[in-house]
Amino acid sequence: MATSSLSGNFSLLRHSETQSRSLLLLGGSSVKLFRSKHEASTCHGARVAAAVPRASAPEVAVVEKGREKVRVLKLGLICGGPSAERGISLNSARSVLDHLQGDDLHVSCYYIDCNLNAFAISSAQVYSNTPADFDFKLESLAQSFQTLSDLAKHLATAVDIVFPVIHGQFGEDGGIQELLEKYNVPFVGTGSKECCQAFDKHKASLELRKHGFITVPSFLVQGYETDKSELSEWFKKHQLDPDLGKVVVKPTRGGSSIGVGVAYGVNDSLVKANEIMSEGIDKKVLIEIFLEGGNEFTAIVLDVGSDLDSFPVVLLPTEVELQFRGANDVKENDAIFNYRRKYLPTQQVAYHTPPRFPLDVIENIRKGASLLFQRLCLQDFARIDGWFLPNSSSKLSPFSQSEFGRTESGAIIFTDINMISGMEQTSFLFQQASKVGFSHTNILRSIIHHACLRFPNLASVSGISGQLPSRSKSLQRNKSFSRREGTRKVFVIFGGNTSERQVSLMSGTNVWLNLLAFHDLEVTPCLLSPTSECASSIDMGKKADDVMNRTVWSLPYSLVLRHTTEEVLDACMEAIEPEHAAITSELRKKVMNDLMEGLKDHNWFTGFDIADDLPVKFSLRQWIKLAKEVQATVFIAVHGGIGEDGTLQSLLDAEGVPYTGPGAMASKICMDKVATSVALKHLANSGVLTINKDVRQKDDLSNKPINDTWHDLTRKLQCQTLCVKPAKDGCSTGVARLCCPEDLAIYVKALEDCLLRIPPNCLSKAHGMIEMPNPPPEHLIFEPFIETDEIIVTSKFEDATGHGLTWKGHSRWVEITVGVIGKRGSMHSLSPSVTVKESGDILSLEEKFQGGTGINLTPPPLSIMSENALKRCKQHIELIANTLQLEGFSRIDAFVNVDSGEVLIIEVNTVPGMTPSTVLIHQALVEQPPLYPHQFFRKLLDLASERSM
């Protein structure tokens, strides 16, 4: 294999592609080239020369910048890995790509699959939603390495430094680090030996105890033959009921959420431990006391030291609050901060940065995490999780004699050390960094640059005067709104009242962050505030005066990076509340001063680039008037409600404000699924079919006998099973398959009780969690459930064609989702994605919008759909788009016949999901030439401006 060609073929973006991006410099500066021996790092910052010099240093890459020749730092980004967190690893890699690539820093991408096979991949593949999206295509799309050693040898000559973003096993346990150390490849983060110790929760706990930290009492289970009597004695020792005592069961060498659960009593604990081992998550399991009444927190640690000294600074910690929304929520007795709560934006969890703890506790968390970072010899950055137990709730008698962790207010216990923190766009790393003045780009480049200091040929840099400009502007009432010469104002609006408001926040945040890449744009993120009364969907948008009085918040950078719209709103209220704002400001200044104490010695750091701005409150009327005054283009990311039913579009039209997406009339028709079917019914002879529908009022469903309603529906629709969905809401909530009258009764009861979710497998056929609309819809649509054959995608086996994809193809129909883009009357169909349901018969909220889950095959594999059928399918999709007078962009969901290309329409979304893992991103990257996310969103913005002209 010719490694020299690999680097060229798999660079993230060609130079021509990067010209449209902003010039993102490493902390505002460039990297000069100095060559000397490779150095290895030892604990406490001592640096010694490695015994073996670095193999064949990569060829120098230089670009012209004015009169100065600037060294291009070549970064190798490695993601994937064997753990169940490899999907989250892809999310992190996407985010790093979004914010690192620039004229002075080029990124090459590498992927390690679940079997530890290594590949050089294109950046387009990194934007796939999950490993399953492309694992089965790696042979044809990626360059494989025969062994991991071959990968390491390649990296030694192709890149300057490696940034591992593999979460869990092989990424945080020292595996990838040991490989890179063996071949003298510089990398970001902690060394292999230290990773191995800190990653193993049992070893780390012993080490923490040795250094005087309070630790949680635990029992180690090794193998299936654990002595039950020993565990019973452990329960009694810690005053736990052997039959019902509540404990946490977790793998010793897993991440902070995969495989973590709650057990009750000795027998249940052993059952849960054996499940973890039998599922292959880990061979050793920890059983720990459940910290009742405790408050969980997490803290990012950033090393800003230099020379021989480590100087870790802990940013503002975040409190993790599990939430239950009153009697309407399904409360879990074993509620913990699990994988779903961590990565899916539901209202089951809220974050508070800084925590709502006493000030002495916050200070001691920062002090303890810093000390722990040094004692465990960590490097560059880490995330440290723990618990604060108020005096009133803690039972610390078994371990209260420890030195560190006791405060006047309660006890601080550190429980998990994450050597590679999650780096999704709104992750703890970016939330906490933005609170103290770092943009995404600035914090990532600061981490990388600090790592470069350990290697002489990368350590020297030249400073550039001035600091990174923040291009995210918060609107201030008392400031001039005149546009800077050569720039265009953009307002990105998201949020709203509907059940899709959390996905809207994800979409708007993604759009905003991608548009920040362009220096000719001034981009302001804006929240359409959810109202406390949560008016029903039938009332929303009906009275113009009421709508115009809705609240819009202009947001500063740090307030956008939240989990839910409610969190953003709470953060806005806290930011303008004098007492809370004063406390936060004081804590922020303290952290920034600590950071500057170390950063002042680094000439590459030119300052923080996020201002401590305040949010500004407008009525929707004032906000639209302002958009008109400053000639802003509005990027609509409000899913459902007034953002998608034509209301917001009509209001903007009235003031002549350009906006993205279809016009008011097309939006109104598409929001009404029945009206959409009526508008397309005449196309039946042209290959576009519609599904019969029956609309029922929610109150009628409650007032009539369930059996009568069921038989009436199945008779009218001539089917045995039904699909139910809100009539005028989006596609992600309240959609379920009903197979019998009992299923209908459960669904109607959930509506009556205003449940926020129907737990998995409550209906007669297996299904995942069903997120319900809040508030419940007034009208529901029933239609025949369309049967399709199961598609299975796996990397664990291959079919006769050599790919891990199987499809029986009996029905000849598959479900697709496809984006359309362009001007009215000439819409262009992107390549459809075949949607694969991993659990149940309806795509779950996770599979649609949560990064790291869900499978979308883009483009449809030839083994499922021929090129001719695909061509006809796209023609039918364009016919639908043009008939409905769509423009800008939209997404069409449908079933397609893989032989004829006939399309059976499901629905049209005029404000489709624009999250980092959305299929629209995949489809744009399949275009020739590929449209990367920042280019794609810019194109949508330009289409809006062209329409207004």
mmCIF file of C-alpha atoms in Angstrom, residues 562-770:
data_model
loop_
_atom_site.group_PDB
_atom_site.id
_atom_site.type_symbol
_atom_site.label_atom_id
_atom_site.label_comp_id
_atom_site.label_asym_id
_atom_site.label_seq_id
_atom_site.Cartn_x
_atom_site.Cartn_y
_atom_site.Cartn_z
ATOM 1 C CA ARG A 562 -28.043 23.659 26.051
ATOM 2 C CA HIS A 563 -29.921 20.374 26.108
ATOM 3 C CA THR A 564 -33.490 21.666 25.750
ATOM 4 C CA THR A 565 -35.343 24.853 24.883
ATOM 5 C CA GLU A 566 -36.512 25.033 28.498
ATOM 6 C CA GLU A 567 -32.875 25.051 29.607
ATOM 7 C CA VAL A 568 -32.088 27.860 27.180
ATOM 8 C CA LEU A 569 -35.033 29.865 28.481
ATOM 9 C CA ASP A 570 -34.010 29.250 32.107
ATOM 10 C CA ALA A 571 -30.463 30.310 31.250
ATOM 11 C CA CYS A 572 -31.799 33.544 29.741
ATOM 12 C CA MET A 573 -33.775 34.317 32.893
ATOM 13 C CA GLU A 574 -30.775 33.508 35.111
ATOM 14 C CA ALA A 575 -28.476 35.672 32.986
ATOM 15 C CA ILE A 576 -30.606 38.776 33.544
ATOM 16 C CA GLU A 577 -31.345 38.052 37.220
ATOM 17 C CA PRO A 578 -28.894 40.316 39.080
ATOM 18 C CA GLU A 579 -27.924 38.070 41.975
ATOM 19 C CA HIS A 580 -27.402 34.930 39.896
ATOM 20 C CA ALA A 581 -25.655 36.887 37.145
ATOM 21 C CA ALA A 582 -23.251 38.384 39.694
ATOM 22 C CA ILE A 583 -22.319 34.953 41.090
ATOM 23 C CA THR A 584 -21.788 33.495 37.615
ATOM 24 C CA SER A 585 -19.749 36.513 36.549
ATOM 25 C CA GLU A 586 -17.526 36.239 39.610
ATOM 26 C CA LEU A 587 -16.945 32.512 39.034
ATOM 27 C CA ARG A 588 -16.268 33.127 35.337
ATOM 28 C CA LYS A 589 -13.659 35.787 36.139
ATOM 29 C CA LYS A 590 -11.933 33.487 38.600
ATOM 30 C CA VAL A 591 -11.661 30.654 36.067
ATOM 31 C CA MET A 592 -10.476 33.039 33.334
ATOM 32 C CA ASN A 593 -7.832 34.459 35.642
ATOM 33 C CA ASP A 594 -6.647 30.926 36.454
ATOM 34 C CA LEU A 595 -6.488 30.130 32.754
ATOM 35 C CA MET A 596 -4.584 33.296 31.897
ATOM 36 C CA GLU A 597 -2.055 32.539 34.611
ATOM 37 C CA GLY A 598 -0.923 29.591 32.520
ATOM 38 C CA LEU A 599 -1.815 30.815 29.040
ATOM 39 C CA LYS A 600 0.202 34.032 29.356
ATOM 40 C CA ASP A 601 3.335 31.934 28.831
ATOM 41 C CA HIS A 602 2.070 30.645 25.464
ATOM 42 C CA ASN A 603 2.641 33.035 22.568
ATOM 43 C CA TRP A 604 0.141 31.124 20.423
ATOM 44 C CA PHE A 605 -2.757 32.116 22.663
ATOM 45 C CA THR A 606 -4.106 35.556 21.802
ATOM 46 C CA GLY A 607 -7.157 35.701 24.023
ATOM 47 C CA PHE A 608 -10.671 34.475 24.571
ATOM 48 C CA ASP A 609 -13.120 34.993 21.715
ATOM 49 C CA ILE A 610 -16.539 34.673 23.347
ATOM 50 C CA ALA A 611 -17.905 37.824 24.965
ATOM 51 C CA ASP A 612 -19.998 37.690 28.115
ATOM 52 C CA ASP A 613 -23.049 39.191 26.387
ATOM 53 C CA LEU A 614 -26.563 39.236 27.793
ATOM 54 C CA PRO A 615 -29.591 37.763 26.035
ATOM 55 C CA VAL A 616 -32.113 40.278 24.716
ATOM 56 C CA LYS A 617 -35.882 39.806 24.807
ATOM 57 C CA PHE A 618 -38.133 40.858 21.902
ATOM 58 C CA SER A 619 -41.710 40.308 20.907
ATOM 59 C CA LEU A 620 -42.007 38.502 17.592
ATOM 60 C CA ARG A 621 -43.328 41.780 16.118
ATOM 61 C CA GLN A 622 -40.233 43.691 17.290
ATOM 62 C CA TRP A 623 -37.931 40.925 16.091
ATOM 63 C CA ILE A 624 -39.397 40.877 12.572
ATOM 64 C CA LYS A 625 -39.242 44.679 12.417
ATOM 65 C CA LEU A 626 -35.577 44.527 13.419
ATOM 66 C CA ALA A 627 -34.875 41.878 10.769
ATOM 67 C CA LYS A 628 -36.359 44.221 8.177
ATOM 68 C CA GLU A 629 -34.334 47.206 9.426
ATOM 69 C CA VAL A 630 -30.989 45.434 9.278
ATOM 70 C CA GLN A 631 -31.876 43.563 6.051
ATOM 71 C CA ALA A 632 -31.376 40.176 7.691
ATOM 72 C CA THR A 633 -32.196 36.841 6.118
ATOM 73 C CA VAL A 634 -34.073 34.536 8.485
ATOM 74 C CA PHE A 635 -33.031 30.896 8.585
ATOM 75 C CA ILE A 636 -36.119 29.067 9.870
ATOM 76 C CA ALA A 637 -35.371 26.025 12.024
ATOM 77 C CA VAL A 638 -38.652 25.982 13.989
ATOM 78 C CA HIS A 639 -40.161 22.524 13.483
ATOM 79 C CA GLY A 640 -43.942 22.284 13.470
ATOM 80 C CA GLY A 641 -46.361 24.922 14.767
ATOM 81 C CA ILE A 642 -45.991 28.458 13.457
ATOM 82 C CA GLY A 643 -42.605 27.626 11.967
ATOM 83 C CA GLU A 644 -43.988 25.080 9.552
ATOM 84 C CA ASP A 645 -47.698 25.830 9.041
ATOM 85 C CA GLY A 646 -47.142 29.038 7.067
ATOM 86 C CA THR A 647 -47.746 31.471 9.944
ATOM 87 C CA LEU A 648 -44.160 32.655 10.406
ATOM 88 C CA GLN A 649 -43.671 32.707 6.644
ATOM 89 C CA SER A 650 -46.742 34.964 6.194
ATOM 90 C CA LEU A 651 -45.521 37.385 8.851
ATOM 91 C CA LEU A 652 -42.086 37.622 7.229
ATOM 92 C CA ASP A 653 -43.639 38.021 3.778
ATOM 93 C CA ALA A 654 -45.722 40.948 5.035
ATOM 94 C CA GLU A 655 -42.540 42.817 5.990
ATOM 95 C CA GLY A 656 -40.502 41.705 2.973
ATOM 96 C CA VAL A 657 -38.006 39.743 5.089
ATOM 97 C CA PRO A 658 -36.355 36.897 3.140
ATOM 98 C CA TYR A 659 -36.394 33.433 4.740
ATOM 99 C CA THR A 660 -35.355 29.870 3.994
ATOM 100 C CA GLY A 661 -37.719 27.150 2.815
ATOM 101 C CA PRO A 662 -41.090 27.150 1.049
ATOM 102 C CA GLY A 663 -43.576 30.006 1.078
ATOM 103 C CA ALA A 664 -46.606 30.382 3.304
ATOM 104 C CA MET A 665 -49.172 28.550 1.136
ATOM 105 C CA ALA A 666 -46.954 25.555 0.376
ATOM 106 C CA SER A 667 -46.022 25.328 4.064
ATOM 107 C CA LYS A 668 -49.679 25.383 5.118
ATOM 108 C CA ILE A 669 -50.629 22.598 2.713
ATOM 109 C CA CYS A 670 -47.699 20.368 3.655
ATOM 110 C CA MET A 671 -48.297 20.807 7.389
ATOM 111 C CA ASP A 672 -51.773 19.339 6.888
ATOM 112 C CA LYS A 673 -51.130 15.732 5.908
ATOM 113 C CA VAL A 674 -54.659 15.334 4.535
ATOM 114 C CA ALA A 675 -54.359 18.484 2.417
ATOM 115 C CA THR A 676 -51.032 17.165 1.086
ATOM 116 C CA SER A 677 -52.694 13.934 -0.056
ATOM 117 C CA VAL A 678 -55.528 15.853 -1.718
ATOM 118 C CA ALA A 679 -53.062 18.105 -3.572
ATOM 119 C CA LEU A 680 -51.219 15.059 -4.960
ATOM 120 C CA LYS A 681 -54.147 12.703 -5.632
ATOM 121 C CA HIS A 682 -54.307 13.554 -9.352
ATOM 122 C CA LEU A 683 -50.752 12.272 -9.865
ATOM 123 C CA ALA A 684 -51.714 8.591 -9.414
ATOM 124 C CA ASN A 685 -51.272 7.841 -13.112
ATOM 125 C CA SER A 686 -47.840 9.516 -13.027
ATOM 126 C CA GLY A 687 -46.349 7.147 -10.461
ATOM 127 C CA VAL A 688 -47.198 9.146 -7.316
ATOM 128 C CA LEU A 689 -49.614 7.385 -4.957
ATOM 129 C CA THR A 690 -51.241 8.559 -1.717
ATOM 130 C CA ILE A 691 -52.306 6.674 1.406
ATOM 131 C CA ASN A 692 -55.960 6.679 2.500
ATOM 132 C CA LYS A 693 -56.446 8.627 5.733
ATOM 133 C CA ASP A 694 -59.113 9.057 8.366
ATOM 134 C CA VAL A 695 -58.988 12.066 10.707
ATOM 135 C CA ARG A 696 -60.461 11.791 14.202
ATOM 136 C CA GLN A 697 -60.812 14.305 17.013
ATOM 137 C CA LYS A 698 -59.009 13.403 20.217
ATOM 138 C CA ASP A 699 -62.168 13.975 22.268
ATOM 139 C CA ASP A 700 -64.192 11.642 20.023
ATOM 140 C CA LEU A 701 -61.656 8.885 20.593
ATOM 141 C CA SER A 702 -62.117 9.288 24.348
ATOM 142 C CA ASN A 703 -65.905 9.448 24.275
ATOM 143 C CA LYS A 704 -66.657 6.462 22.011
ATOM 144 C CA PRO A 705 -66.146 2.770 22.775
ATOM 145 C CA ILE A 706 -62.654 1.702 21.712
ATOM 146 C CA ASN A 707 -63.858 -1.466 19.978
ATOM 147 C CA ASP A 708 -66.383 0.457 17.879
ATOM 148 C CA THR A 709 -63.739 3.000 16.854
ATOM 149 C CA TRP A 710 -61.257 0.250 15.969
ATOM 150 C CA HIS A 711 -63.679 -1.696 13.781
ATOM 151 C CA ASP A 712 -64.896 1.511 12.109
ATOM 152 C CA LEU A 713 -61.330 2.567 11.258
ATOM 153 C CA THR A 714 -60.158 -0.816 9.948
ATOM 154 C CA ARG A 715 -63.339 -1.149 7.853
ATOM 155 C CA LYS A 716 -63.027 2.320 6.289
ATOM 156 C CA LEU A 717 -59.295 1.985 5.630
ATOM 157 C CA GLN A 718 -59.576 -1.690 4.611
ATOM 158 C CA CYS A 719 -56.652 -2.845 6.707
ATOM 159 C CA GLN A 720 -55.862 -4.939 9.782
ATOM 160 C CA THR A 721 -53.235 -2.748 11.424
ATOM 161 C CA LEU A 722 -53.140 1.038 11.695
ATOM 162 C CA CYS A 723 -50.567 3.794 11.831
ATOM 163 C CA VAL A 724 -51.564 6.741 14.026
ATOM 164 C CA LYS A 725 -49.920 10.185 14.008
ATOM 165 C CA PRO A 726 -50.756 13.806 14.914
ATOM 166 C CA ALA A 727 -52.609 15.533 12.085
ATOM 167 C CA LYS A 728 -50.673 18.800 12.186
ATOM 168 C CA ASP A 729 -47.426 18.021 13.941
ATOM 169 C CA GLY A 730 -44.066 16.842 12.704
ATOM 170 C CA CYS A 731 -42.995 13.303 12.004
ATOM 171 C CA SER A 732 -41.036 12.488 15.131
ATOM 172 C CA THR A 733 -43.579 12.295 17.956
ATOM 173 C CA GLY A 734 -46.789 10.417 18.563
ATOM 174 C CA VAL A 735 -46.319 8.015 15.635
ATOM 175 C CA ALA A 736 -47.188 4.409 16.494
ATOM 176 C CA ARG A 737 -48.302 1.126 14.967
ATOM 177 C CA LEU A 738 -51.580 -0.193 16.390
ATOM 178 C CA CYS A 739 -52.370 -3.880 15.883
ATOM 179 C CA CYS A 740 -55.536 -4.343 17.969
ATOM 180 C CA PRO A 741 -58.185 -2.448 19.953
ATOM 181 C CA GLU A 742 -56.072 -2.818 23.115
ATOM 182 C CA ASP A 743 -53.231 -0.889 21.435
ATOM 183 C CA LEU A 744 -55.656 1.893 20.527
ATOM 184 C CA ALA A 745 -56.893 2.000 24.128
ATOM 185 C CA ILE A 746 -53.329 2.397 25.462
ATOM 186 C CA TYR A 747 -52.603 5.181 22.947
ATOM 187 C CA VAL A 748 -55.837 7.059 23.724
ATOM 188 C CA LYS A 749 -55.186 6.707 27.465
ATOM 189 C CA ALA A 750 -51.707 8.224 26.963
ATOM 190 C CA LEU A 751 -53.348 11.203 25.211
ATOM 191 C CA GLU A 752 -55.934 11.615 27.951
ATOM 192 C CA ASP A 753 -53.275 11.502 30.667
ATOM 193 C CA CYS A 754 -50.991 13.841 28.690
ATOM 194 C CA LEU A 755 -48.144 11.334 29.008
ATOM 195 C CA LEU A 756 -44.828 12.579 27.661
ATOM 196 C CA ARG A 757 -43.849 9.109 26.475
ATOM 197 C CA ILE A 758 -45.123 5.566 26.067
ATOM 198 C CA PRO A 759 -42.451 3.208 27.438
ATOM 199 C CA PRO A 760 -40.980 0.496 25.186
ATOM 200 C CA ASN A 761 -43.071 -2.598 24.434
ATOM 201 C CA CYS A 762 -46.343 -1.383 25.953
ATOM 202 C CA LEU A 763 -48.195 -2.162 22.727
ATOM 203 C CA SER A 764 -48.786 -5.664 21.400
ATOM 204 C CA LYS A 765 -45.893 -5.553 18.932
ATOM 205 C CA ALA A 766 -42.337 -4.783 20.058
ATOM 206 C CA HIS A 767 -41.365 -1.111 19.834
ATOM 207 C CA GLY A 768 -38.985 1.438 21.291
ATOM 208 C CA MET A 769 -39.808 4.492 23.401
ATOM 209 C CA ILE A 770 -42.621 6.536 21.820
#
